Every structure is written in structure tokens, then in C-alpha cells.
PDB file of C-alpha atoms in Angstrom:
ATOM      1  CA  MET O   9      14.343-153.030-154.948  1.00  0.00           C
ATOM      2  CA  ARG O  10      13.796-149.480-156.234  1.00  0.00           C
ATOM      3  CA  LYS O  11      16.839-147.235-155.915  1.00  0.00           C
ATOM      4  CA  ARG O  12      16.264-144.291-153.606  1.00  0.00           C
ATOM      5  CA  LYS O  13      17.692-140.807-153.763  1.00  0.00           C
ATOM      6  CA  VAL O  14      20.561-140.037-151.379  1.00  0.00           C
ATOM      7  CA  TYR O  15      18.418-138.062-148.930  1.00  0.00           C
ATOM      8  CA  GLU O  16      15.245-140.107-149.243  1.00  0.00           C
ATOM      9  CA  VAL O  17      14.057-141.932-146.119  1.00  0.00           C
ATOM     10  CA  SER O  18      14.879-145.630-146.197  1.00  0.00           C
ATOM     11  CA  ALA O  19      12.231-148.247-146.819  1.00  0.00           C
ATOM     12  CA  ILE O  20      13.236-150.136-143.672  1.00  0.00           C
ATOM     13  CA  ASP O  21      12.311-149.041-140.178  1.00  0.00           C
ATOM     14  CA  SER O  22      11.761-150.569-136.746  1.00  0.00           C
ATOM     15  CA  ASN O  23       8.766-152.478-138.143  1.00  0.00           C
ATOM     16  CA  SER O  24      10.705-154.080-140.999  1.00  0.00           C
ATOM     17  CA  SER O  25      11.245-157.824-140.871  1.00  0.00           C
ATOM     18  CA  ILE O  26      14.682-159.350-140.518  1.00  0.00           C
ATOM     19  CA  LYS O  27      14.280-160.751-144.004  1.00  0.00           C
ATOM     20  CA  GLU O  28      13.658-157.259-145.419  1.00  0.00           C
ATOM     21  CA  ILE O  29      16.658-155.801-143.599  1.00  0.00           C
ATOM     22  CA  LYS O  30      18.967-158.589-144.746  1.00  0.00           C
ATOM     23  CA  LYS O  31      17.793-158.256-148.336  1.00  0.00           C
ATOM     24  CA  MET O  32      18.582-154.552-148.280  1.00  0.00           C
ATOM     25  CA  MET O  33      22.010-155.069-146.718  1.00  0.00           C
ATOM     26  CA  GLU O  34      22.961-157.791-149.186  1.00  0.00           C
ATOM     27  CA  SER O  35      21.906-155.459-151.989  1.00  0.00           C
ATOM     28  CA  MET O  36      24.271-152.835-150.520  1.00  0.00           C
ATOM     29  CA  VAL O  37      27.144-155.320-150.728  1.00  0.00           C
ATOM     30  CA  VAL O  38      26.468-155.841-154.443  1.00  0.00           C
ATOM     31  CA  GLU O  39      26.161-152.096-155.137  1.00  0.00           C
ATOM     32  CA  ALA O  40      29.364-151.324-153.225  1.00  0.00           C
ATOM     33  CA  ARG O  41      31.256-153.800-155.390  1.00  0.00           C
ATOM     34  CA  LYS O  42      29.840-152.201-158.531  1.00  0.00           C
ATOM     35  CA  ARG O  43      31.220-148.849-157.307  1.00  0.00           C
ATOM     36  CA  GLY O  44      34.635-150.407-156.777  1.00  0.00           C
ATOM     37  CA  HIS O  45      34.318-150.195-152.984  1.00  0.00           C
ATOM     38  CA  PHE O  46      35.509-153.741-152.399  1.00  0.00           C
ATOM     39  CA  VAL O  47      36.751-153.256-148.827  1.00  0.00           C
ATOM     40  CA  ALA O  48      33.491-151.682-147.672  1.00  0.00           C
ATOM     41  CA  ALA O  49      31.562-154.480-149.394  1.00  0.00           C
ATOM     42  CA  SER O  50      33.734-157.171-147.812  1.00  0.00           C
ATOM     43  CA  ASN O  51      33.434-155.641-144.342  1.00  0.00           C
ATOM     44  CA  LEU O  52      29.647-155.472-144.534  1.00  0.00           C
ATOM     45  CA  LYS O  53      29.459-159.022-145.872  1.00  0.00           C
ATOM     46  CA  ASP O  54      31.611-160.288-143.001  1.00  0.00           C
ATOM     47  CA  TYR O  55      29.353-158.516-140.520  1.00  0.00           C
ATOM     48  CA  LEU O  56      26.251-160.137-142.013  1.00  0.00           C
ATOM     49  CA  ARG O  57      27.861-163.584-141.958  1.00  0.00           C
ATOM     50  CA  GLY O  58      29.020-163.206-138.367  1.00  0.00           C
ATOM     51  CA  ARG O  59      32.016-165.468-138.865  1.00  0.00           C
ATOM     52  CA  LYS O  60      34.845-163.198-137.743  1.00  0.00           C
ATOM     53  CA  SER O  61      36.070-161.841-134.426  1.00  0.00           C
ATOM     54  CA  LYS O  62      39.074-160.051-135.960  1.00  0.00           C
ATOM     55  CA  LYS O  63      39.994-158.909-139.468  1.00  0.00           C
ATOM     56  CA  LYS O  64      43.202-157.437-140.870  1.00  0.00           C
ATOM     57  CA  ILE O  65      42.844-154.567-143.346  1.00  0.00           C
ATOM     58  CA  LYS O  66      45.624-153.911-145.858  1.00  0.00           C
ATOM     59  CA  SER O  67      47.758-150.940-144.859  1.00  0.00           C
ATOM     60  CA  SER O  68      48.248-150.020-148.531  1.00  0.00           C
ATOM     61  CA  TRP O  69      44.499-149.480-148.830  1.00  0.00           C
ATOM     62  CA  LEU O  70      44.230-147.435-145.638  1.00  0.00           C
ATOM     63  CA  ARG O  71      47.181-145.198-146.429  1.00  0.00           C
ATOM     64  CA  GLN O  72      45.664-143.958-149.666  1.00  0.00           C
ATOM     65  CA  PHE O  73      43.177-141.862-147.646  1.00  0.00           C
ATOM     66  CA  GLN O  74      44.167-138.348-146.629  1.00  0.00           C
ATOM     67  CA  LYS O  75      42.641-138.770-143.161  1.00  0.00           C
ATOM     68  CA  VAL O  76      44.917-141.712-142.453  1.00  0.00           C
ATOM     69  CA  LYS O  77      47.936-139.952-143.965  1.00  0.00           C
ATOM     70  CA  ARG O  78      47.323-136.907-141.753  1.00  0.00           C
ATOM     71  CA  ALA O  79      46.984-139.093-138.643  1.00  0.00           C
ATOM     72  CA  GLU O  80      50.237-140.859-139.477  1.00  0.00           C
ATOM     73  CA  LYS O  81      52.009-137.540-140.085  1.00  0.00           C
ATOM     74  CA  ASP O  82      50.626-136.010-136.876  1.00  0.00           C
ATOM     75  CA  ASN O  83      51.927-138.864-134.736  1.00  0.00           C
ATOM     76  CA  GLU O  84      55.318-138.760-136.443  1.00  0.00           C
ATOM     77  CA  THR O  85      55.506-135.013-135.817  1.00  0.00           C
ATOM     78  CA  ARG O  86      54.747-135.615-132.131  1.00  0.00           C
ATOM     79  CA  PHE O  87      57.666-138.037-131.887  1.00  0.00           C
ATOM     80  CA  GLN O  88      59.977-135.632-133.736  1.00  0.00           C
ATOM     81  CA  ARG O  89      59.103-132.943-131.205  1.00  0.00           C
ATOM     82  CA  ASP O  90      59.803-135.317-128.322  1.00  0.00           C
ATOM     83  CA  LEU O  91      63.096-136.489-129.784  1.00  0.00           C
ATOM     84  CA  LEU O  92      64.314-132.916-130.183  1.00  0.00           C
ATOM     85  CA  ARG O  93      63.387-132.246-126.576  1.00  0.00           C
ATOM     86  CA  GLU O  94      65.317-135.322-125.433  1.00  0.00           C
ATOM     87  CA  ILE O  95      68.344-134.225-127.467  1.00  0.00           C
ATOM     88  CA  ASN O  96      68.274-130.783-125.874  1.00  0.00           C
ATOM     89  CA  ASN O  97      68.338-132.404-122.422  1.00  0.00           C
ATOM     90  CA  LEU O  98      71.129-134.852-123.242  1.00  0.00           C
ATOM     91  CA  LYS O  99      74.763-133.956-122.530  1.00  0.00           C
ATOM     92  CA  GLU O 100      77.747-134.500-124.825  1.00  0.00           C
ATOM     93  CA  GLY O 101      78.982-138.092-124.799  1.00  0.00           C
ATOM     94  CA  ARG O 102      75.792-139.460-123.265  1.00  0.00           C
ATOM     95  CA  HIS O 103      73.089-141.674-124.728  1.00  0.00           C
ATOM     96  CA  LYS O 104      69.595-142.847-123.718  1.00  0.00           C
ATOM     97  CA  ASN O 105      66.711-144.962-124.885  1.00  0.00           C
ATOM     98  CA  TYR O 106      63.368-143.311-125.422  1.00  0.00           C
ATOM     99  CA  SER O 107      59.925-144.851-125.993  1.00  0.00           C
ATOM    100  CA  ASP O 108      56.331-143.652-125.895  1.00  0.00           C
ATOM    101  CA  TYR O 109      53.040-143.890-127.772  1.00  0.00           C
ATOM    102  CA  TYR O 110      50.344-141.590-129.158  1.00  0.00           C
ATOM    103  CA  ASP O 111      46.723-142.132-130.148  1.00  0.00           C
ATOM    104  CA  ARG O 112      45.230-140.147-133.006  1.00  0.00           C
ATOM    105  CA  LEU O 113      41.495-140.245-133.734  1.00  0.00           C
ATOM    106  CA  ILE O 114      40.541-140.502-137.402  1.00  0.00           C
ATOM    107  CA  SER O 115      37.134-138.872-137.379  1.00  0.00           C
ATOM    108  CA  PHE O 116      34.292-137.933-139.713  1.00  0.00           C
ATOM    109  CA  HIS O 117      33.049-135.538-136.994  1.00  0.00           C
ATOM    110  CA  GLY O 118      29.609-137.039-136.557  1.00  0.00           C
ATOM    111  CA  ARG O 119      28.604-136.634-140.175  1.00  0.00           C
ATOM    112  CA  GLY O 120      26.212-139.261-141.441  1.00  0.00           C
ATOM    113  CA  TYR O 121      27.407-139.093-145.033  1.00  0.00           C
ATOM    114  CA  SER O 122      30.681-139.090-146.963  1.00  0.00           C
ATOM    115  CA  THR O 123      31.948-139.775-150.468  1.00  0.00           C
ATOM    116  CA  GLN O 124      34.918-141.736-149.080  1.00  0.00           C
ATOM    117  CA  GLU O 125      34.916-145.511-148.979  1.00  0.00           C
ATOM    118  CA  LEU O 126      36.733-145.323-145.636  1.00  0.00           C
ATOM    119  CA  PHE O 127      33.567-143.873-144.091  1.00  0.00           C
ATOM    120  CA  TYR O 128      31.483-146.907-145.097  1.00  0.00           C
ATOM    121  CA  ALA O 129      34.241-149.439-144.430  1.00  0.00           C
ATOM    122  CA  SER O 130      34.999-148.176-140.944  1.00  0.00           C
ATOM    123  CA  GLY O 131      33.673-144.777-139.883  1.00  0.00           C
ATOM    124  CA  ASN O 132      35.707-143.263-137.054  1.00  0.00           C
ATOM    125  CA  SER O 133      38.871-145.173-136.122  1.00  0.00           C
ATOM    126  CA  THR O 134      42.115-144.753-134.185  1.00  0.00           C
ATOM    127  CA  LEU O 135      45.778-144.806-135.132  1.00  0.00           C
ATOM    128  CA  THR O 136      48.017-145.810-132.219  1.00  0.00           C
ATOM    129  CA  THR O 137      51.695-145.162-132.826  1.00  0.00           C
ATOM    130  CA  THR O 138      54.352-146.679-130.565  1.00  0.00           C
ATOM    131  CA  GLY O 139      57.959-145.553-130.908  1.00  0.00           C
ATOM    132  CA  SER O 140      61.280-146.759-129.516  1.00  0.00           C
ATOM    133  CA  PHE O 141      64.608-145.025-130.168  1.00  0.00           C
ATOM    134  CA  ARG O 142      68.246-144.794-129.132  1.00  0.00           C
ATOM    135  CA  ILE O 143      69.619-141.258-128.895  1.00  0.00           C
ATOM    136  CA  GLU O 144      73.288-140.350-128.594  1.00  0.00           C
ATOM    137  CA  ILE O 145      75.204-137.068-128.508  1.00  0.00           C
ATOM    138  CA  LYS O 146      78.741-137.363-129.853  1.00  0.00           C
ATOM    139  CA  ASN O 147      81.151-134.683-131.104  1.00  0.00           C
ATOM    140  CA  GLY O 148      78.387-132.089-131.256  1.00  0.00           C
ATOM    141  CA  LYS O 149      76.095-134.303-133.328  1.00  0.00           C
ATOM    142  CA  ALA O 150      72.867-136.058-132.436  1.00  0.00           C
ATOM    143  CA  PHE O 151      72.446-139.651-133.586  1.00  0.00           C
ATOM    144  CA  ILE O 152      68.958-141.180-133.573  1.00  0.00           C
ATOM    145  CA  LYS O 153      68.019-144.720-134.535  1.00  0.00           C
ATOM    146  CA  GLY O 154      64.669-146.425-133.998  1.00  0.00           C
ATOM    147  CA  LYS O 155      61.238-147.193-135.363  1.00  0.00           C
ATOM    148  CA  LEU O 156      57.555-146.407-135.145  1.00  0.00           C
ATOM    149  CA  HIS O 157      54.868-149.055-135.065  1.00  0.00           C
ATOM    150  CA  HIS O 158      51.649-147.644-136.534  1.00  0.00           C
ATOM    151  CA  ARG O 159      48.592-149.684-135.568  1.00  0.00           C
ATOM    152  CA  TRP O 160      45.213-148.703-136.997  1.00  0.00           C
ATOM    153  CA  HIS O 161      42.202-150.201-135.210  1.00  0.00           C
ATOM    154  CA  ASP O 162      38.424-150.004-135.049  1.00  0.00           C
ATOM    155  CA  GLU O 163      35.364-152.156-134.411  1.00  0.00           C
ATOM    156  CA  TYR O 164      32.950-152.836-137.243  1.00  0.00           C
ATOM    157  CA  ASN O 165      29.660-152.229-135.482  1.00  0.00           C
ATOM    158  CA  TRP O 166      26.494-150.148-135.479  1.00  0.00           C
ATOM    159  CA  HIS O 167      25.462-147.611-132.841  1.00  0.00           C
ATOM    160  CA  VAL O 168      21.870-147.178-131.679  1.00  0.00           C
ATOM    161  CA  GLY O 169      20.884-143.537-132.058  1.00  0.00           C
ATOM    162  CA  LEU O 170      22.986-142.868-135.171  1.00  0.00           C
ATOM    163  CA  ARG O 171      21.870-142.776-138.782  1.00  0.00           C
ATOM    164  CA  THR O 172      23.801-143.033-142.021  1.00  0.00           C
ATOM    165  CA  ILE O 173      22.980-141.821-145.510  1.00  0.00           C
ATOM    166  CA  VAL O 174      23.775-144.540-148.050  1.00  0.00           C
ATOM    167  CA  PRO O 175      23.602-143.366-151.699  1.00  0.00           C
ATOM    168  CA  GLY O 176      20.771-145.145-153.459  1.00  0.00           C
ATOM    169  CA  TYR O 177      19.252-146.425-150.195  1.00  0.00           C
ATOM    170  CA  GLY O 178      18.431-143.328-148.197  1.00  0.00           C
ATOM    171  CA  LEU O 179      18.742-142.697-144.487  1.00  0.00           C
ATOM    172  CA  ILE O 180      19.530-145.886-142.575  1.00  0.00           C
ATOM    173  CA  ALA O 181      19.108-146.095-138.802  1.00  0.00           C
ATOM    174  CA  ASP O 182      21.902-148.045-137.106  1.00  0.00           C
ATOM    175  CA  ALA O 183      19.378-149.468-134.647  1.00  0.00           C
ATOM    176  CA  ASP O 184      17.545-151.241-137.483  1.00  0.00           C
ATOM    177  CA  ILE O 185      20.751-152.890-138.710  1.00  0.00           C
ATOM    178  CA  LYS O 186      21.824-153.814-135.186  1.00  0.00           C
ATOM    179  CA  ARG O 187      18.703-155.961-134.898  1.00  0.00           C
ATOM    180  CA  LEU O 188      20.530-158.476-137.083  1.00  0.00           C
ATOM    181  CA  GLU O 189      22.919-159.128-134.183  1.00  0.00           C
ATOM    182  CA  HIS O 190      20.048-160.089-131.884  1.00  0.00           C
ATOM    183  CA  GLU O 191      17.668-161.745-134.310  1.00  0.00           C
ATOM    184  CA  ASP O 192      20.044-163.202-136.914  1.00  0.00           C
ATOM    185  CA  LYS O 193      23.703-164.236-137.191  1.00  0.00           C
ATOM    186  CA  ALA O 194      25.302-160.819-137.753  1.00  0.00           C
ATOM    187  CA  ARG O 195      28.265-160.081-135.486  1.00  0.00           C
ATOM    188  CA  ALA O 196      30.462-157.067-134.745  1.00  0.00           C
ATOM    189  CA  TYR O 197      34.207-157.663-135.083  1.00  0.00           C
ATOM    190  CA  LYS O 198      37.573-155.980-134.586  1.00  0.00           C
ATOM    191  CA  MET O 199      39.497-154.526-137.520  1.00  0.00           C
ATOM    192  CA  TYR O 200      43.184-153.711-137.494  1.00  0.00           C
ATOM    193  CA  SER O 201      46.172-152.930-139.654  1.00  0.00           C
ATOM    194  CA  GLU O 202      49.815-152.233-138.922  1.00  0.00           C
ATOM    195  CA  TRP O 203      52.948-150.886-140.537  1.00  0.00           C
ATOM    196  CA  TYR O 204      56.353-149.582-139.492  1.00  0.00           C
ATOM    197  CA  LYS O 205      58.411-146.456-140.142  1.00  0.00           C
ATOM    198  CA  TYR O 206      62.156-146.410-139.487  1.00  0.00           C
ATOM    199  CA  LEU O 207      64.515-143.583-138.576  1.00  0.00           C
ATOM    200  CA  ASN O 208      68.304-143.574-138.798  1.00  0.00           C
ATOM    201  CA  THR O 209      69.623-140.026-138.849  1.00  0.00           C
ATOM    202  CA  SER O 210      72.175-137.610-137.453  1.00  0.00           C
ATOM    203  CA  PHE O 211      72.497-133.823-137.402  1.00  0.00           C
ATOM    204  CA  ASP O 212      74.348-130.968-135.762  1.00  0.00           C
ATOM    205  CA  THR O 213      72.856-130.237-132.341  1.00  0.00           C
ATOM    206  CA  ARG O 214      73.283-126.500-132.991  1.00  0.00           C
ATOM    207  CA  LEU O 215      70.609-126.611-135.685  1.00  0.00           C
ATOM    208  CA  PRO O 216      67.222-125.383-134.396  1.00  0.00           C
ATOM    209  CA  LEU O 217      65.423-128.181-136.245  1.00  0.00           C
ATOM    210  CA  GLY O 218      66.658-131.686-136.728  1.00  0.00           C
ATOM    211  CA  ARG O 219      66.532-133.534-140.014  1.00  0.00           C
ATOM    212  CA  PHE O 220      64.005-136.388-139.943  1.00  0.00           C
ATOM    213  CA  SER O 221      63.569-138.735-142.866  1.00  0.00           C
ATOM    214  CA  TRP O 222      61.326-141.697-142.138  1.00  0.00           C
ATOM    215  CA  SER O 223      61.527-144.830-144.284  1.00  0.00           C
ATOM    216  CA  ASP O 224      58.823-147.434-144.740  1.00  0.00           C
ATOM    217  CA  GLY O 225      59.235-150.985-143.538  1.00  0.00           C
ATOM    218  CA  VAL O 226      57.259-154.200-143.281  1.00  0.00           C
TER     219      VAL O 226
END
């Protein structure tokens, strides 16, 4: 198959045969591996095979991307804000348990092209962070102990009406790929990953900002 320029229209369209579409997609798997995009290649291969309903993605791979790091940091900042609010409302000698969750969208803002492997491995996704803590005020100090459960999730699927630019293959319509779900064995599936952050800290309640130092955990 001749390699196409990034912005060249794809050879496949609504009139292409299932065999032609599959051949192109399998070629993408090979090319992705050559580029070192092993997760994106594996995800596409699993879609084409249709053997999975759920797949776990390594958190170490996800957390190397700035978009995921920012989502993680944003949710942690939200909990820090909430914990400071709870401390301000808690009287000396009292304690309470606090729990909540936040969703943070990891988005490519509708763009049909990116240089990041995350874009081709997942596209838009969500980071849901659940936190549970014990807060105590004692001798003018705030004591906080608890953890955050970060859960990244998305569905590997294709959306009719969208198009994606794949380097070397041109502009690919999602609708053409989605035909494989109806006319072949391709199957959408759920992706997820999870990791924890722990907090065990104390600080003077008179300080305007508390000291938060999160530690990683399994």
C-alpha cells in the first residue's frame, strides 16, 4: 500500500470493501509498532480481533503524558481546597471523616490530529478521583490522613461523523472503520487504569495554606 501524506484523503471510503478496510487497519498496527507506539498498536489490534470487553492500561504509561499529569494534579488540587475548607470549619479537639470524588476530562478538544500516542491509543478520556480522609484538629494543628484513588477510563470505539488524520494514511472517517463492527468481528471495549496517592500530613491551622505532600502507592 502506497504511503500517503498526512493531509491526503484516505484511499478507503464508504464504498471500500471490508477486506480493504481491514488491510489498511492491520497495516496501521504494523506502522505504529515501527514508530514505537506499542500501546496504540495493541489497542487497535484488540479492537480488530474483537476478543476483549475490558482492558487494563499501565498507569506508568499513562502518567508520562502531560495531559494525564495535569488531570491528576487538578483533581488533587480540588481535594486540597476541600480539605482546607473542612479544617476551617472544624473546631479544636474535634475530628471528622471526609470523602468525595471528582471527574476530570482529558480532552484533545475535537482535533482530528495529534503527535501524541495517547491520542491514537485513546482520544478523549476521563480521570475519576475518589478521596477518603480523616481530619483532626489538636493543639492548634491540623492532622490529615487518607488516600486518593485515581481511575482513568475510556471506551475504545469509533464515532460516526468524526474523522482522524493518521500520518501516512490520510484522513480516515470513523464511520468507515465502524463498519468492521457490523460486518466483521471488530468490537469496542472498555479501557481503564488505576493508581493511588497517599497523604499523611500536619500543619499549623494559622497558616493560610496547608502543606500537602502526596506519595505514590500501588
